[in-house]
Backbone as numpy.savetxt, mean C-alpha at the origin, in Angstrom:
# Nx Ny Nz CAx CAy CAz Cx Cy Cz
-13.95 10.57 4.17 -14.18 9.13 4.04 -14.17 8.72 2.57
-13.96 7.44 2.34 -13.96 6.92 0.98 -14.35 5.45 1.02
-14.61 4.91 -0.17 -14.97 3.51 -0.30 -13.83 2.72 -0.94
-13.42 1.66 -0.28 -12.51 0.68 -0.88 -13.39 -0.52 -1.16
-13.85 -0.63 -2.40 -14.88 -1.61 -2.69 -16.12 -1.25 -1.90
-16.61 -2.18 -1.12 -17.80 -1.93 -0.29 -17.44 -1.46 1.12
-16.15 -1.38 1.41 -15.70 -1.01 2.74 -15.49 0.50 2.85
-16.07 1.10 3.89 -15.87 2.53 4.13 -14.61 2.72 4.97
-13.72 3.59 4.51 -12.47 3.87 5.23 -12.37 5.38 5.46
-11.48 5.74 6.36 -11.29 7.16 6.64 -12.20 7.69 7.72
-12.88 6.78 8.44 -13.73 7.21 9.55 -12.83 7.62 10.70
-13.08 8.76 11.26 -12.22 9.31 12.31 -12.07 8.33 13.47
-10.81 8.11 13.86 -10.46 7.23 14.98 -10.86 5.77 14.76
-11.05 5.38 13.50 -11.33 3.98 13.19 -10.45 3.52 12.03
-9.15 3.41 12.29 -8.23 2.97 11.22 -8.54 1.56 10.72
-8.11 1.30 9.51 -8.36 0.03 8.83 -7.05 -0.71 8.63
-7.10 -2.04 8.75 -5.92 -2.86 8.52 -6.03 -3.57 7.17
-5.00 -3.42 6.36 -4.90 -4.12 5.08 -3.78 -5.16 5.18
-4.13 -6.41 5.00 -3.12 -7.47 5.04 -2.49 -7.69 3.67
-1.21 -8.02 3.66 -0.45 -8.19 2.42 -0.23 -9.66 2.12
-0.57 -10.05 0.90 -0.21 -11.38 0.41 0.54 -11.19 -0.91
1.75 -11.68 -0.96 2.53 -11.63 -2.19 2.58 -13.01 -2.82
2.21 -13.09 -4.08 2.31 -14.36 -4.80 3.51 -14.31 -5.74
4.44 -13.46 -5.38 5.68 -13.26 -6.14 6.87 -13.74 -5.31
7.48 -14.84 -5.66 8.61 -15.37 -4.89 9.77 -14.39 -4.79
9.82 -13.39 -5.68 10.92 -12.42 -5.67 10.78 -11.38 -4.55
9.64 -11.30 -3.90 9.38 -10.25 -2.92 10.43 -10.20 -1.82
10.68 -9.00 -1.33 11.77 -8.80 -0.36 11.51 -9.48 0.97
10.24 -9.59 1.36 9.91 -10.18 2.65 9.33 -11.57 2.42
10.16 -12.57 2.57 9.79 -13.92 2.18 8.62 -14.48 2.99
8.44 -14.00 4.21 7.32 -14.48 5.02 5.97 -14.11 4.42
5.96 -13.12 3.53 4.70 -12.68 2.93 4.37 -13.45 1.67
5.28 -14.28 1.21 5.10 -14.98 -0.06 4.27 -16.25 0.14
3.16 -16.31 -0.57 2.27 -17.48 -0.53 1.91 -17.82 -1.97
2.27 -19.00 -2.41 2.07 -19.32 -3.82 1.17 -20.53 -4.06
0.84 -21.28 -3.04 -0.02 -22.45 -3.23 -1.44 -22.16 -2.73
-2.38 -22.93 -3.22 -3.78 -22.76 -2.79 -3.91 -22.87 -1.27
-3.28 -23.87 -0.70 -3.41 -24.09 0.74 -2.81 -22.96 1.55
-1.63 -22.46 1.12 -0.98 -21.37 1.84 -1.77 -20.07 1.73
-2.25 -19.78 0.52 -3.05 -18.56 0.33 -4.32 -18.63 1.16
-5.01 -19.76 1.10 -6.26 -19.92 1.85 -6.02 -19.80 3.36
-4.99 -20.47 3.83 -4.67 -20.44 5.26 -4.34 -19.03 5.71
-3.57 -18.32 4.90 -3.14 -16.96 5.26 -4.32 -15.99 5.27
-5.18 -16.09 4.28 -6.35 -15.21 4.23 -7.24 -15.43 5.44
-7.51 -16.68 5.75 -8.36 -16.98 6.91 -7.73 -16.44 8.19
-6.41 -16.63 8.33 -5.73 -16.16 9.54 -5.74 -14.64 9.62
-5.44 -13.97 8.50 -5.43 -12.51 8.49 -6.80 -11.93 8.82
-7.83 -12.54 8.24 -9.18 -12.06 8.51 -9.54 -12.27 9.98
-9.16 -13.42 10.52 -9.40 -13.70 11.93 -8.64 -12.74 12.83
-7.44 -12.35 12.39 -6.59 -11.45 13.19 -7.01 -9.98 13.09
-7.89 -9.66 12.15 -8.38 -8.28 12.08 -8.21 -7.55 10.77
-7.69 -8.23 9.75 -7.57 -7.57 8.45 -8.96 -7.35 7.86
-9.17 -6.16 7.30 -10.45 -5.84 6.67 -10.35 -5.79 5.15
-9.13 -5.81 4.64 -8.85 -5.84 3.21 -7.62 -6.71 3.00
-7.55 -7.39 1.86 -6.36 -8.15 1.48 -5.79 -7.51 0.22
-4.49 -7.22 0.23 -3.80 -6.64 -0.92 -2.92 -7.72 -1.55
-3.20 -8.05 -2.81 -2.47 -9.11 -3.49 -1.48 -8.52 -4.49
-0.22 -8.93 -4.39 0.81 -8.48 -5.32 1.39 -9.64 -6.09
1.51 -9.47 -7.41 2.03 -10.54 -8.26 3.42 -10.29 -8.79
3.98 -9.12 -8.47 5.36 -8.81 -8.86 5.94 -7.85 -7.83
7.10 -8.18 -7.31 7.73 -7.30 -6.33 8.09 -5.97 -6.97
7.86 -4.89 -6.21 8.25 -3.56 -6.68 9.34 -2.96 -5.80
10.04 -3.80 -5.06 11.16 -3.31 -4.25 12.19 -2.65 -5.17
12.50 -1.38 -4.96 13.37 -0.65 -5.89 14.78 -1.21 -6.00
15.26 -1.85 -4.94 16.65 -2.29 -4.88 16.82 -3.73 -5.37
15.74 -4.35 -5.85 15.82 -5.72 -6.36 15.48 -5.76 -7.85
16.08 -6.69 -8.55 15.73 -6.90 -9.95 14.63 -7.95 -9.98
13.39 -7.49 -10.11 12.26 -8.38 -9.87 11.25 -8.41 -11.01
11.57 -7.81 -12.14 10.60 -7.71 -13.22 10.22 -9.09 -13.77
8.92 -9.30 -13.90 8.41 -10.49 -14.57 7.48 -10.02 -15.68
7.12 -10.90 -16.58 6.24 -10.52 -17.69 4.85 -10.18 -17.17
4.13 -9.39 -17.96 2.75 -9.06 -17.60 1.91 -10.33 -17.50
2.14 -11.26 -18.40 1.37 -12.50 -18.39 1.59 -13.27 -17.10
2.85 -13.34 -16.66 3.14 -14.07 -15.43 2.54 -13.36 -14.23
2.68 -12.05 -14.18 2.10 -11.29 -13.07 0.59 -11.50 -13.03
-0.05 -11.40 -14.19 -1.50 -11.55 -14.26 -1.94 -12.96 -13.87
-1.23 -13.96 -14.34 -1.59 -15.34 -14.00 -1.50 -15.58 -12.50
-0.45 -15.05 -11.90 -0.28 -15.19 -10.45 -1.45 -14.55 -9.70
-1.76 -13.32 -10.09 -2.80 -12.57 -9.38 -4.17 -13.18 -9.60
-4.48 -13.55 -10.83 -5.79 -14.13 -11.13 -6.02 -15.41 -10.33
-4.99 -16.24 -10.27 -5.09 -17.47 -9.48 -5.39 -17.16 -8.02
-4.67 -16.18 -7.46 -4.85 -15.83 -6.05 -6.23 -15.22 -5.80
-6.69 -14.38 -6.71 -8.02 -13.77 -6.57 -9.08 -14.85 -6.43
-9.05 -15.83 -7.32 -10.06 -16.88 -7.32 -10.01 -17.71 -6.04
-8.81 -17.93 -5.53 -8.67 -18.69 -4.28 -9.29 -17.91 -3.13
-8.99 -16.63 -3.05 -9.53 -15.79 -1.97 -11.04 -15.70 -2.08
-11.54 -15.45 -3.27 -12.99 -15.32 -3.47 -13.73 -16.60 -3.12
-13.06 -17.71 -3.24 -13.69 -19.00 -2.96 -13.89 -19.25 -1.47
-13.12 -18.54 -0.63 -13.20 -18.82 0.81 -13.65 -17.62 1.64
-13.72 -16.43 1.02 -14.01 -15.23 1.81 -14.66 -14.15 0.96
-15.39 -13.27 1.62 -15.96 -12.09 0.98 -15.16 -10.83 1.28
-13.97 -11.01 1.86 -13.15 -9.85 2.22 -12.79 -9.06 0.96
-12.83 -7.73 1.01 -12.44 -6.93 -0.16 -11.01 -7.22 -0.58
-10.79 -7.30 -1.88 -9.47 -7.58 -2.43 -8.95 -6.36 -3.17
-7.73 -5.99 -2.86 -7.01 -4.95 -3.59 -5.90 -5.62 -4.38
-5.69 -5.18 -5.61 -4.60 -5.73 -6.41 -3.52 -4.67 -6.60
-2.31 -5.05 -6.23 -1.14 -4.16 -6.27 -0.45 -4.33 -7.62
-0.72 -3.41 -8.55 -0.09 -3.45 -9.87 -0.06 -2.07 -10.48
0.93 -1.84 -11.33 1.00 -0.58 -12.08 0.85 -0.84 -13.58
0.43 -2.06 -13.93 0.27 -2.43 -15.33 -1.21 -2.55 -15.70
-1.57 -1.91 -16.80 -2.97 -1.84 -17.20 -3.57 -3.21 -17.50
-2.84 -4.06 -18.20 -3.38 -5.37 -18.56 -3.62 -6.24 -17.33
-2.73 -6.13 -16.37 -2.89 -6.89 -15.13 -4.11 -6.37 -14.36
-4.23 -5.05 -14.29 -5.39 -4.44 -13.63 -6.68 -4.86 -14.31
-6.68 -4.87 -15.63 -7.87 -5.25 -16.40 -8.29 -6.68 -16.06
-7.33 -7.59 -16.03 -7.66 -8.98 -15.71 -8.22 -9.10 -14.30
-7.66 -8.37 -13.37 -8.15 -8.40 -11.99 -9.57 -7.85 -11.90
-9.80 -6.73 -12.56 -11.12 -6.09 -12.51 -12.17 -6.96 -13.18
-11.80 -7.64 -14.24 -12.74 -8.54 -14.91 -13.06 -9.75 -14.05
-12.22 -10.02 -13.06 -12.47 -11.12 -12.13 -13.12 -10.65 -10.83
-13.68 -9.46 -10.85 -14.48 -8.99 -9.73 -13.78 -8.15 -8.68
-12.49 -7.89 -8.87 -11.78 -7.02 -7.92 -12.27 -5.58 -8.08
-12.40 -4.87 -6.97 -12.94 -3.52 -7.00 -11.94 -2.45 -6.56
-10.69 -2.87 -6.29 -9.68 -1.93 -5.79 -8.37 -2.16 -6.51
-7.79 -1.09 -7.05 -6.46 -1.16 -7.66 -5.51 -0.28 -6.86
-4.40 -0.88 -6.46 -3.35 -0.20 -5.70 -2.17 0.01 -6.65
-2.06 1.21 -7.21 -1.04 1.51 -8.22 0.09 2.32 -7.59
1.25 1.68 -7.41 2.38 2.36 -6.77 2.94 3.49 -7.63
2.49 3.57 -8.87 2.94 4.68 -9.73 1.88 5.78 -9.82
0.79 5.63 -9.10 -0.24 6.66 -9.13 -0.80 6.92 -10.51
-0.98 5.87 -11.31 -1.54 5.92 -12.67 -0.58 6.52 -13.69
0.71 6.61 -13.35 1.67 7.29 -14.23 2.62 6.37 -14.98
2.76 5.12 -14.54 3.77 4.26 -15.16 3.31 3.73 -16.52
2.12 3.18 -16.56 1.58 2.58 -17.78 0.60 3.57 -18.41
0.89 3.99 -19.63 0.06 5.00 -20.29 -1.38 4.52 -20.51
-1.58 3.19 -20.49 -2.91 2.65 -20.70 -3.71 2.47 -19.41
-3.06 2.68 -18.27 -3.75 2.47 -17.00 -4.95 3.41 -16.82
-4.83 4.71 -17.07 -6.00 5.58 -16.89 -7.22 5.12 -17.70
-7.00 4.69 -18.93 -8.11 4.24 -19.77 -8.78 3.00 -19.17
-7.98 2.08 -18.67 -8.52 0.87 -18.04 -9.32 1.23 -16.80
-8.75 2.12 -15.99 -9.43 2.54 -14.76 -10.73 3.26 -15.09
-10.71 4.07 -16.12 -11.92 4.81 -16.51 -13.05 3.84 -16.88
-12.71 2.76 -17.56 -13.72 1.79 -17.99 -14.39 1.10 -16.80
-13.59 0.69 -15.81 -14.12 -0.12 -14.72 -14.51 0.68 -13.48
-13.96 1.88 -13.31 -14.30 2.76 -12.19 -14.10 2.10 -10.81
-12.94 1.50 -10.57 -12.70 0.90 -9.25 -12.30 1.95 -8.22
-12.23 1.53 -6.98 -11.58 2.35 -5.97 -10.08 2.34 -6.25
-9.40 3.43 -5.87 -7.98 3.57 -6.20 -7.14 3.91 -4.97
-5.97 3.29 -4.90 -4.93 3.71 -3.97 -3.82 4.29 -4.82
-3.57 5.57 -4.64 -2.62 6.31 -5.48 -1.37 6.66 -4.70
-0.23 6.19 -5.18 1.05 6.48 -4.53 1.73 7.69 -5.17
2.54 8.36 -4.37 3.38 9.44 -4.89 4.46 8.83 -5.78
4.56 9.32 -7.02 5.51 8.73 -7.97 5.86 9.74 -9.04
7.12 9.68 -9.49 7.56 10.51 -10.60 8.54 9.73 -11.46
8.46 9.91 -12.77 9.43 9.30 -13.68 10.71 10.12 -13.73
10.65 11.34 -13.20 11.82 12.22 -13.21 12.44 12.27 -11.81
13.68 12.72 -11.74 14.34 12.90 -10.45 13.67 14.04 -9.70
13.41 13.84 -8.42 12.76 14.88 -7.62 13.76 15.49 -6.65
13.41 16.66 -6.15 14.31 17.41 -5.27 14.24 16.87 -3.85
15.01 17.48 -2.98 15.06 17.06 -1.58 13.99 17.75 -0.72
13.09 18.45 -1.34 11.98 19.07 -0.61 10.90 17.99 -0.46
11.12 17.10 0.47 10.37 15.86 0.55 8.85 16.04 0.66
8.43 16.87 1.58 7.00 17.04 1.81 6.33 17.72 0.63
6.97 18.78 0.15 6.42 19.52 -1.00 6.32 18.62 -2.22
7.38 17.85 -2.49 7.37 16.98 -3.66 6.31 15.88 -3.52
6.19 15.31 -2.34 5.21 14.25 -2.14 3.79 14.77 -2.35
3.50 15.93 -1.82 2.17 16.51 -2.01 1.91 16.83 -3.48
2.93 17.29 -4.17 2.78 17.62 -5.59 2.51 16.36 -6.41
3.27 15.32 -6.15 3.11 14.09 -6.91 1.75 13.43 -6.64
1.30 13.47 -5.41 -0.02 12.93 -5.10 -1.11 13.73 -5.82
-0.95 15.04 -5.84 -1.96 15.86 -6.51 -2.01 15.56 -8.01
-0.86 15.28 -8.60 -0.84 14.92 -10.02 -1.68 13.67 -10.27
-1.52 12.68 -9.41 -2.28 11.44 -9.56 -3.77 11.65 -9.29
-4.07 12.47 -8.31 -5.47 12.81 -8.03 -6.10 13.48 -9.25
-5.35 14.36 -9.88 -5.86 15.05 -11.07 -6.13 14.07 -12.22
-5.24 13.08 -12.37 -5.46 12.06 -13.40 -6.75 11.30 -13.10
-6.93 10.90 -11.84 -8.13 10.15 -11.45 -9.39 10.97 -11.70
-9.34 12.23 -11.36 -10.50 13.10 -11.58 -10.80 13.26 -13.07
-9.73 13.29 -13.89 -9.91 13.49 -15.34 -10.59 12.29 -16.00
-10.56 11.14 -15.35 -11.23 9.95 -15.89 -12.49 9.63 -15.07
-12.98 10.66 -14.39 -14.28 10.61 -13.72 -14.36 9.66 -12.53
-13.22 9.43 -11.87 -13.25 8.67 -10.63 -13.78 9.57 -9.52
-14.81 9.10 -8.84 -15.39 9.87 -7.76 -14.36 10.08 -6.65
-14.39 11.26 -6.04 -13.42 11.55 -4.97 -13.56 10.59 -3.79
-14.75 10.01 -3.64 -14.93 9.08 -2.52 -14.45 7.66 -2.85
-13.71 7.53 -3.97 -13.07 6.26 -4.29 -11.55 6.39 -4.32
-11.03 7.50 -3.80 -9.60 7.77 -3.88 -8.94 7.71 -2.49
-7.86 6.94 -2.40 -7.02 6.86 -1.21 -5.62 7.29 -1.64
-4.90 7.99 -0.78 -3.54 8.40 -1.14 -2.51 7.70 -0.25
-1.33 7.49 -0.83 -0.24 6.77 -0.16 1.05 7.54 -0.44
1.78 7.98 0.59 3.00 8.78 0.37 4.20 7.97 -0.13
4.01 6.67 -0.34 5.03 5.83 -0.99 6.31 5.69 -0.17
6.16 5.23 1.06 7.33 4.93 1.87 8.08 3.74 1.23
9.38 3.91 1.02 10.19 2.84 0.47 10.37 2.87 -1.03
9.74 3.83 -1.71 9.82 3.87 -3.18 10.62 5.06 -3.71
11.26 5.79 -2.85 12.14 6.88 -3.28 13.56 6.43 -2.99
14.38 6.33 -4.04 15.75 5.82 -3.87 16.72 6.66 -4.68
18.01 6.53 -4.34 19.06 7.18 -5.12 19.37 6.39 -6.38
19.19 5.07 -6.29 19.42 4.19 -7.43 18.69 2.90 -7.19
18.57 2.09 -8.25 17.89 0.82 -8.09 17.71 0.12 -9.42
17.29 -1.14 -9.34 17.05 -1.91 -10.55 15.58 -2.30 -10.70
14.81 -2.21 -9.61 13.40 -2.54 -9.67 12.60 -1.43 -10.32
11.27 -1.63 -10.43 10.41 -0.59 -10.97 9.02 -0.75 -10.35
8.22 0.33 -10.35 8.69 1.69 -10.60 9.15 2.32 -9.28
10.14 3.14 -9.32 10.52 3.89 -8.13 10.89 5.30 -8.54
10.84 6.21 -7.58 11.14 7.61 -7.84 12.57 7.90 -7.41
13.34 8.44 -8.30 14.72 8.75 -7.99 14.80 10.12 -7.30
15.47 10.15 -6.17 15.61 11.38 -5.41 17.08 11.77 -5.28
17.35 13.04 -5.21 18.72 13.53 -5.11 19.28 13.36 -3.70
18.42 13.15 -2.74 18.86 13.14 -1.35 18.80 11.74 -0.75
19.15 11.64 0.52 19.17 10.37 1.22 17.76 9.80 1.34
17.56 8.58 0.87 16.20 8.01 0.83 15.68 7.66 2.22
16.57 7.31 3.15 16.13 7.04 4.51 15.61 8.32 5.15
16.34 9.40 4.94 15.91 10.70 5.45 14.56 11.08 4.87
14.37 10.77 3.59 13.10 11.10 2.94 11.94 10.38 3.63
12.08 9.06 3.84 11.00 8.29 4.45 10.70 8.76 5.87
11.74 9.03 6.63 11.56 9.50 8.01 10.85 10.85 8.02
11.27 11.75 7.15 10.66 13.07 7.07 9.18 12.99 6.72
8.86 12.12 5.78 7.46 11.97 5.38 6.61 11.46 6.54
7.11 10.46 7.27 6.35 9.95 8.40 6.17 11.01 9.49
7.18 11.81 9.68 7.08 12.88 10.68 6.07 13.95 10.29
5.81 14.06 8.99 4.95 15.13 8.48 3.68 14.62 7.81
3.25 13.43 8.17 2.04 12.88 7.55 0.83 13.78 7.69
0.71 14.41 8.84 -0.47 15.24 9.08 -0.55 16.42 8.12
0.61 16.90 7.64 0.58 18.01 6.69 0.41 17.51 5.25
0.70 16.24 5.03 0.51 15.64 3.71 -0.94 15.22 3.50
-1.57 14.80 4.58 -2.96 14.35 4.49 -3.86 15.51 4.05
-4.73 15.22 3.10 -5.67 16.24 2.65 -7.09 15.71 2.79
-7.91 15.92 1.81 -9.31 15.51 1.91 -9.50 14.01 1.69
-8.44 13.31 1.31 -8.56 11.89 1.01 -7.98 11.05 2.14
-8.56 9.88 2.41 -7.98 8.99 3.41 -6.54 8.64 3.06
-5.74 8.41 4.09 -4.30 8.20 3.92 -3.92 6.77 4.27
-3.27 6.08 3.34 -2.74 4.74 3.58 -1.24 4.83 3.81
-0.76 4.11 4.81 0.68 4.08 5.10 1.13 2.63 5.12
2.22 2.37 4.40 2.78 1.01 4.34 4.27 1.07 4.70
4.58 0.71 5.94 5.96 0.74 6.41 6.48 -0.64 6.80
5.59 -1.62 6.78 5.87 -2.92 7.35 7.14 -3.58 6.83
8.12 -3.77 7.74 9.36 -4.51 7.47 10.24 -3.89 6.39
10.04 -2.61 6.08 10.75 -2.01 4.94 12.19 -1.64 5.28
12.95 -1.38 4.22 14.40 -1.27 4.35 14.85 -0.04 5.14
14.07 1.04 5.15 14.50 2.20 5.93 14.54 1.86 7.41
13.65 0.96 7.83 13.67 0.50 9.22 14.92 -0.31 9.50
15.35 -1.09 8.50 16.59 -1.84 8.64 17.78 -0.93 8.79
17.80 0.14 8.02 18.90 1.11 8.11 18.92 1.80 9.47
17.74 2.13 9.99 17.67 2.83 11.28 18.03 1.94 12.46
17.73 0.64 12.35 17.95 -0.26 13.47 19.15 -1.18 13.30
19.71 -1.23 12.10 20.80 -2.14 11.83 20.34 -3.57 11.60
19.05 -3.75 11.35 18.50 -5.09 11.12 18.45 -5.35 9.61
19.38 -6.10 9.11 19.44 -6.36 7.67 18.35 -7.32 7.20
17.97 -8.25 8.02 16.96 -9.23 7.65 15.57 -8.64 7.91
14.71 -8.54 6.89 13.35 -7.99 7.08 12.56 -8.70 8.17
12.88 -9.97 8.43 12.16 -10.71 9.46 12.44 -10.19 10.86
13.51 -9.40 11.00 13.89 -8.87 12.31 13.36 -7.46 12.55
12.45 -7.00 11.73 12.00 -5.60 11.80 10.58 -5.43 12.34
10.07 -6.42 13.03 8.69 -6.33 13.52 8.51 -5.16 14.47
9.36 -5.06 15.49 9.18 -4.00 16.49 9.33 -2.62 15.87
10.28 -2.49 14.97 10.46 -1.22 14.27 9.23 -0.88 13.44
8.66 -1.90 12.80 7.45 -1.69 11.99 6.31 -1.19 12.85
6.14 -1.79 14.02 5.04 -1.41 14.90 5.21 0.01 15.42
6.46 0.38 15.73 6.71 1.75 16.19 6.36 2.76 15.11
6.77 2.46 13.87 6.47 3.37 12.76 4.98 3.42 12.48
4.30 2.28 12.61 2.85 2.27 12.40 2.12 3.08 13.46
2.56 2.96 14.70 1.92 3.72 15.77 2.11 5.22 15.55
3.32 5.62 15.16 3.55 7.02 14.84 2.63 7.47 13.71
2.48 6.62 12.70 1.63 6.96 11.56 0.19 7.19 11.99
-0.28 6.38 12.93 -1.65 6.57 13.43 -1.80 7.92 14.11
-0.82 8.30 14.91 -0.91 9.58 15.61 -0.85 10.76 14.64
-0.30 10.53 13.45 -0.18 11.59 12.44 -1.32 11.57 11.42
-2.29 10.67 11.63 -3.47 10.72 10.77 -3.65 9.60 9.78
-2.85 8.54 9.85 -3.03 7.42 8.93 -4.41 6.78 9.14
-5.08 6.49 8.04 -6.40 5.86 8.09 -6.35 4.37 7.80
-5.33 3.95 7.04 -5.19 2.54 6.67 -3.73 2.14 6.88
-3.52 1.03 7.56 -2.18 0.48 7.72 -2.09 -0.78 6.88
-1.20 -0.74 5.90 -0.96 -1.91 5.03 0.21 -2.67 5.64
-0.02 -3.93 6.02 0.98 -4.61 6.83 1.10 -6.09 6.54
2.31 -6.61 6.78 2.55 -8.05 6.75 2.16 -8.69 8.08
2.07 -7.87 9.12 1.96 -8.36 10.50 0.59 -8.01 11.08
-0.45 -8.64 10.58 -1.81 -8.23 10.90 -2.11 -8.33 12.39
-1.79 -9.45 13.00 -2.12 -9.64 14.41 -1.44 -8.61 15.30
-0.16 -8.39 15.08 0.58 -7.42 15.89 0.07 -6.00 15.63
-0.23 -5.70 14.39 -0.75 -4.37 14.07 -2.12 -4.16 14.72
-2.94 -5.22 14.76 -4.24 -5.12 15.43 -4.05 -4.78 16.91
-3.01 -5.32 17.54 -2.75 -5.03 18.95 -2.42 -3.55 19.15
-1.53 -3.00 18.32 -1.19 -1.59 18.53 -2.37 -0.70 18.19
-3.20 -1.15 17.26 -4.39 -0.39 16.91 -5.36 -0.33 18.09
-5.49 -1.44 18.78 -6.37 -1.48 19.96 -5.87 -0.55 21.06
-4.56 -0.58 21.29 -3.99 0.31 22.30 -4.13 1.77 21.88
-3.87 2.05 20.63 -4.01 3.42 20.12 -5.43 3.94 20.34
-6.43 3.13 20.00 -7.81 3.56 20.15 -8.15 3.86 21.60
-7.69 2.99 22.51 -7.97 3.20 23.93 -7.30 4.46 24.45
-6.03 4.65 24.09 -5.29 5.82 24.56 -5.87 7.11 23.97
-6.20 7.07 22.69 -6.76 8.25 22.04 -8.11 8.61 22.66
-8.88 7.59 23.00 -10.17 7.81 23.62 -10.00 8.44 24.99
-9.01 7.96 25.76 -8.76 8.52 27.09 -8.31 9.97 27.01
-7.46 10.27 26.02 -6.98 11.64 25.85 -8.13 12.57 25.51
-9.04 12.11 24.65 -10.18 12.95 24.26 -11.08 13.24 25.45
-11.18 12.26 26.37 -12.01 12.44 27.55 -11.29 13.21 28.66
-10.00 13.45 28.45 -9.22 14.19 29.44 -8.84 13.38 30.63
-8.78 12.05 30.45 -8.44 11.18 31.58 -6.95 11.05 31.73
């Protein structure tokens, strides 16, 4: 188990739902983009009502295949504005999705207790120092600045361990660490950042990781984020992310059976439904019914 802010996660057979709000118009899934006070407020209230227990706010898209870089100042301004809006209407824990130290610092100074770093503390050399000062809960993704081999499971476990070691070196308690195998961030090429370049087929990589989540999971709770992502589009032939709901739910359900503790999703209500069914079925199996 671990703490995401004040929320306990990783309790056996009690997965957690994290809702996604992007305040970055560049994001790949346009339905997730909310940039006005009214839209952010409405979305947070709806997500919380639908079953989200955490809200993850992103101020810059990290889709590897898009050119989405914005300045640190712009990313920070977007996120800070959204944080204040959410805090004004809800006590739901807020996670900030950033790999930049200055953006993380601004978020933490505004009361955020969770940083979701898709680079696993490796992209920005100043991030570990910032994290050490504030001691937030961390979501650490598998990431490398170098090209990795096609040994998908081995490489993912290695990269996660590197990030765990960084967190431990700055005195982050193990009960504040969540790991994420970084579905969608391993590519052969791209213009976005940060992403890990792999020698092999990136769709194959994501599928292999999902199939082997149980062997990747270690002592830390596992977060999986597959919602509407491009590998699902490749598998189903659905080019528009808005057409990938059913594929997303199938991948999320598989992730639950393989040990996922947190599902990060654009589709909170639908994910809550599969979570309810999963809990009932898992309970029946345990009872031998």
